Coordinates of N, CA and C in Angstrom, one line a residue:
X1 N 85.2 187.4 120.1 CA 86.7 187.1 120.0 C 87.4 188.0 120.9
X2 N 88.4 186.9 121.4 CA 89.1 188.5 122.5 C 90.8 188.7 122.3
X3 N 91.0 189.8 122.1 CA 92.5 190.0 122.0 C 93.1 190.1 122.9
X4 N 94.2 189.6 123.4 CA 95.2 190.2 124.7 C 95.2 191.6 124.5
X5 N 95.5 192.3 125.4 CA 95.9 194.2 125.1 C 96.6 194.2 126.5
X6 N 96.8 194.9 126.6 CA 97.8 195.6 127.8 C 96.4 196.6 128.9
X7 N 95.6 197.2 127.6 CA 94.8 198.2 128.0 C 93.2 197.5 127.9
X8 N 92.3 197.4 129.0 CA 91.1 196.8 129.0 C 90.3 197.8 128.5
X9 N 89.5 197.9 127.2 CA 88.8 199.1 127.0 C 87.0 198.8 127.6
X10 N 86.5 198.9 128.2 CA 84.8 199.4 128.1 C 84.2 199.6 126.7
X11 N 83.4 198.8 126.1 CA 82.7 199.1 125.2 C 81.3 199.6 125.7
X12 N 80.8 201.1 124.6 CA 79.2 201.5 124.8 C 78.6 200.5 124.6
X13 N 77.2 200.8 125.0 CA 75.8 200.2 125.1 C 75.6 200.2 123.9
X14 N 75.0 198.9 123.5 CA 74.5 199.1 121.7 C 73.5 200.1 121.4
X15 N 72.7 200.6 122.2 CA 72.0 201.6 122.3 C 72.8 203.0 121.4
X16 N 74.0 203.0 122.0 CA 75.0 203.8 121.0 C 75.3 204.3 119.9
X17 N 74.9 202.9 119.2 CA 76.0 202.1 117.9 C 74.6 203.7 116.6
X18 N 73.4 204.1 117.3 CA 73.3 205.1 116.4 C 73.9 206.3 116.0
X19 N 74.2 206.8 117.3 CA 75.7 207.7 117.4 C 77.0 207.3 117.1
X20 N 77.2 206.5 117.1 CA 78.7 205.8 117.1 C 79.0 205.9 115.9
X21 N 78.0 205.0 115.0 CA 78.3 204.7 113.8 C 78.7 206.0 112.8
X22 N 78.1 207.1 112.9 CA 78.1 208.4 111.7 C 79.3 209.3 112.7
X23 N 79.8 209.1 113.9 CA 80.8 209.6 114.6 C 82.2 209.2 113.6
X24 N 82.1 208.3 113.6 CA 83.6 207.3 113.8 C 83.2 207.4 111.9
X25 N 82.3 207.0 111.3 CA 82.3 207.6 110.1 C 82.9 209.0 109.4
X26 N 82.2 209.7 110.3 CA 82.2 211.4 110.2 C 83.7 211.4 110.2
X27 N 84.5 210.8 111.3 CA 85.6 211.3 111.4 C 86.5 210.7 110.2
X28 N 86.7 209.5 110.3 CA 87.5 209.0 108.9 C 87.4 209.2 107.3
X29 N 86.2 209.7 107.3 CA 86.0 210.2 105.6 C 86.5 211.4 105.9
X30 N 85.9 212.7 106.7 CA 86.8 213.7 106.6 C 88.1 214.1 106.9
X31 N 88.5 212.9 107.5 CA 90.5 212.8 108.0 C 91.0 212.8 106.2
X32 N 90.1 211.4 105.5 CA 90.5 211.6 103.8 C 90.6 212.3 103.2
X33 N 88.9 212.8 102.8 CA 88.8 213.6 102.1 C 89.5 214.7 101.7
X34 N 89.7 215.3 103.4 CA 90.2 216.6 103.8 C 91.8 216.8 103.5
X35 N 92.5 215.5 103.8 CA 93.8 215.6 103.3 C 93.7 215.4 101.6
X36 N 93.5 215.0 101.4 CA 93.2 214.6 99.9 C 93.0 216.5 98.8
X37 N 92.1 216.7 99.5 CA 91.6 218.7 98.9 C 92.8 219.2 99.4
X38 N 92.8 219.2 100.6 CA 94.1 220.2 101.0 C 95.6 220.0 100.1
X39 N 96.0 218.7 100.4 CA 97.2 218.3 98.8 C 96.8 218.6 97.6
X40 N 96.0 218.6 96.9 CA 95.8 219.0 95.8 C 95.5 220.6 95.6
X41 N 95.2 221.2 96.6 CA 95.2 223.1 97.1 C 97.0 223.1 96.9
X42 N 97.6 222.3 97.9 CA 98.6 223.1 98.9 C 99.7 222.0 98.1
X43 N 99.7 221.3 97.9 CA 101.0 220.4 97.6 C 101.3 220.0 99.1
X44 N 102.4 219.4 98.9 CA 103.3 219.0 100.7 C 104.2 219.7 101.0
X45 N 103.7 221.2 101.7 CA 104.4 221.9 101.8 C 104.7 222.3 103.5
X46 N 105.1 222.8 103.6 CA 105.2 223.0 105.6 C 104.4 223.5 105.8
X47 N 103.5 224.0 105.5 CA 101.9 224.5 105.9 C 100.7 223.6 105.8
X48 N 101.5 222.8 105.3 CA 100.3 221.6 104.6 C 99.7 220.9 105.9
X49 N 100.7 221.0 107.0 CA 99.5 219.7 108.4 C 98.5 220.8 109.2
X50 N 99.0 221.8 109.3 CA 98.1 223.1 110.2 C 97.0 223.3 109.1
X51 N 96.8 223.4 107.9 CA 95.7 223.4 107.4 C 95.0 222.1 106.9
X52 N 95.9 221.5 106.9 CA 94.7 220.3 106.6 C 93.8 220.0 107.8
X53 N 94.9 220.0 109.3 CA 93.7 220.0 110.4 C 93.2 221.1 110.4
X54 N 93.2 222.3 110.2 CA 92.2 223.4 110.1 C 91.0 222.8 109.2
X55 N 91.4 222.4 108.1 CA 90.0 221.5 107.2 C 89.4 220.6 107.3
X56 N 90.2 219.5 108.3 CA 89.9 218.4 108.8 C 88.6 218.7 109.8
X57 N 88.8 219.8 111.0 CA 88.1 220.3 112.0 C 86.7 220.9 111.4
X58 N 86.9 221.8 110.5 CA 85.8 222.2 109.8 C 84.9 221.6 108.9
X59 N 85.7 220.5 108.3 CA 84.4 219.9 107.8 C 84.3 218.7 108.6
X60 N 84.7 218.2 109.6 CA 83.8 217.1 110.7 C 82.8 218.1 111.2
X61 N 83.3 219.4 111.7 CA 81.8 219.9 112.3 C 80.4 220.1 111.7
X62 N 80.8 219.7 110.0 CA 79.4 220.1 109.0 C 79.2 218.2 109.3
X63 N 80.1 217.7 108.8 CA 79.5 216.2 108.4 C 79.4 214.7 109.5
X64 N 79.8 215.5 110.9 CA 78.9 214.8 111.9 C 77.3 214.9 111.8
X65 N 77.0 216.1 112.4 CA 75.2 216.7 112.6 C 74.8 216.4 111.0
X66 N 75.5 216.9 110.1 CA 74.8 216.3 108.4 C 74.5 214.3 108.6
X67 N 75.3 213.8 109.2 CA 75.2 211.9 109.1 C 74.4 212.1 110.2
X68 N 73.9 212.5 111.5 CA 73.1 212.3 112.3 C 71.9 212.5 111.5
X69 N 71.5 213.4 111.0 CA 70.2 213.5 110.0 C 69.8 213.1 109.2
X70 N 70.8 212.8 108.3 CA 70.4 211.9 106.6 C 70.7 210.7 107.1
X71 N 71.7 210.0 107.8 CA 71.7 208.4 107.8 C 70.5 207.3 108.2
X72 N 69.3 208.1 108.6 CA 68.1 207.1 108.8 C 67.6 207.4 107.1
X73 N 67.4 208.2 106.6 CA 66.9 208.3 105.1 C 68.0 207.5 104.3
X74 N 68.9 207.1 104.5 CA 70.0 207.0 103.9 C 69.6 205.1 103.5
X75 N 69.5 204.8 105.0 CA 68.8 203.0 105.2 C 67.7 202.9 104.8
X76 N 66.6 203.7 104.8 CA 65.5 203.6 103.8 C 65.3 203.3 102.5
X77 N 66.8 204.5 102.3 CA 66.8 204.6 100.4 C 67.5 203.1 100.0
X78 N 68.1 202.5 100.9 CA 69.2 201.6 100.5 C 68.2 200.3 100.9
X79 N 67.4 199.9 101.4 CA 66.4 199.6 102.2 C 65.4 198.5 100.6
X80 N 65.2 199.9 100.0 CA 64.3 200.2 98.8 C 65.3 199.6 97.5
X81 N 66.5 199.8 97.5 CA 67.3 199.1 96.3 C 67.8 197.9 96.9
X82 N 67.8 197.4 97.7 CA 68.7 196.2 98.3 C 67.8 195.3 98.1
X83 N 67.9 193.9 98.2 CA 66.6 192.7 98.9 C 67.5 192.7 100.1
X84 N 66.3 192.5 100.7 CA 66.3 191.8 102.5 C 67.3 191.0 102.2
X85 N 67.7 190.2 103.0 CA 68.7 189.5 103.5 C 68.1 187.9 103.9
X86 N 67.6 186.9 102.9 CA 67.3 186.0 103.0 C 67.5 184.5 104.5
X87 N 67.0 184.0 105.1 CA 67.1 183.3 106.0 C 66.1 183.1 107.1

C-alpha cells in the first residue's frame, strides 16, 4: 500500500527487520514504562521532563542489547506454547 507523503523515505533490507524489530521495541516500551516510574517517583512537576529522559536514556541503553539477546529465546519459548499457524 502506498501513502502520498511530501517526504520519500528508503526502507532497510529485511535483512534488518532482526535489529529493527527490538530497536523500535526497545524504544517505545522504555519511552512508557519510563514515563510511567518517573510520574509516580516525581508527580508532574518541572523536573519531571529532564528526568524522565534521563530514565528514558538509561534504561533504553539496558533494554536494547537485553532484546538483542533474549528475543531469539523469546520465539522459541513462544514457538513451544503457540501451534504453528495452519495453511
Amino acid at each position: 500500500m502506498s501513502y502520498p507523503t511530501f517526504i520519500t523515505l528508503r526502507r532497510l533490507p529485511a535483512r534488518y527487520g532482526a535489529v529493527a524489530t527490538p530497536l523500535v521495541l526497545s524504544l517505545l516500551m522504555t519511552f512508557v514504562v519510563s514515563a510511567i516510574a518517573t510520574a509516580r517517583s516525581l508527580g508532574f512537576t518541572p523536573t519531571f521532563p529532564a528526568t524522565w529522559m534521563s530514565a528514558w536514556g538509561l534504561s533504553w541503553l539496558v533494554a536494547f542489547p537485553t532484546l538483542l539477546l533474549i528475543l531469539p529465546v523469546v520465539r522459541r519459548i513462544v514457538g513451544l506454547i503457540v501451534e504453528p499457524p495452519q495453511g
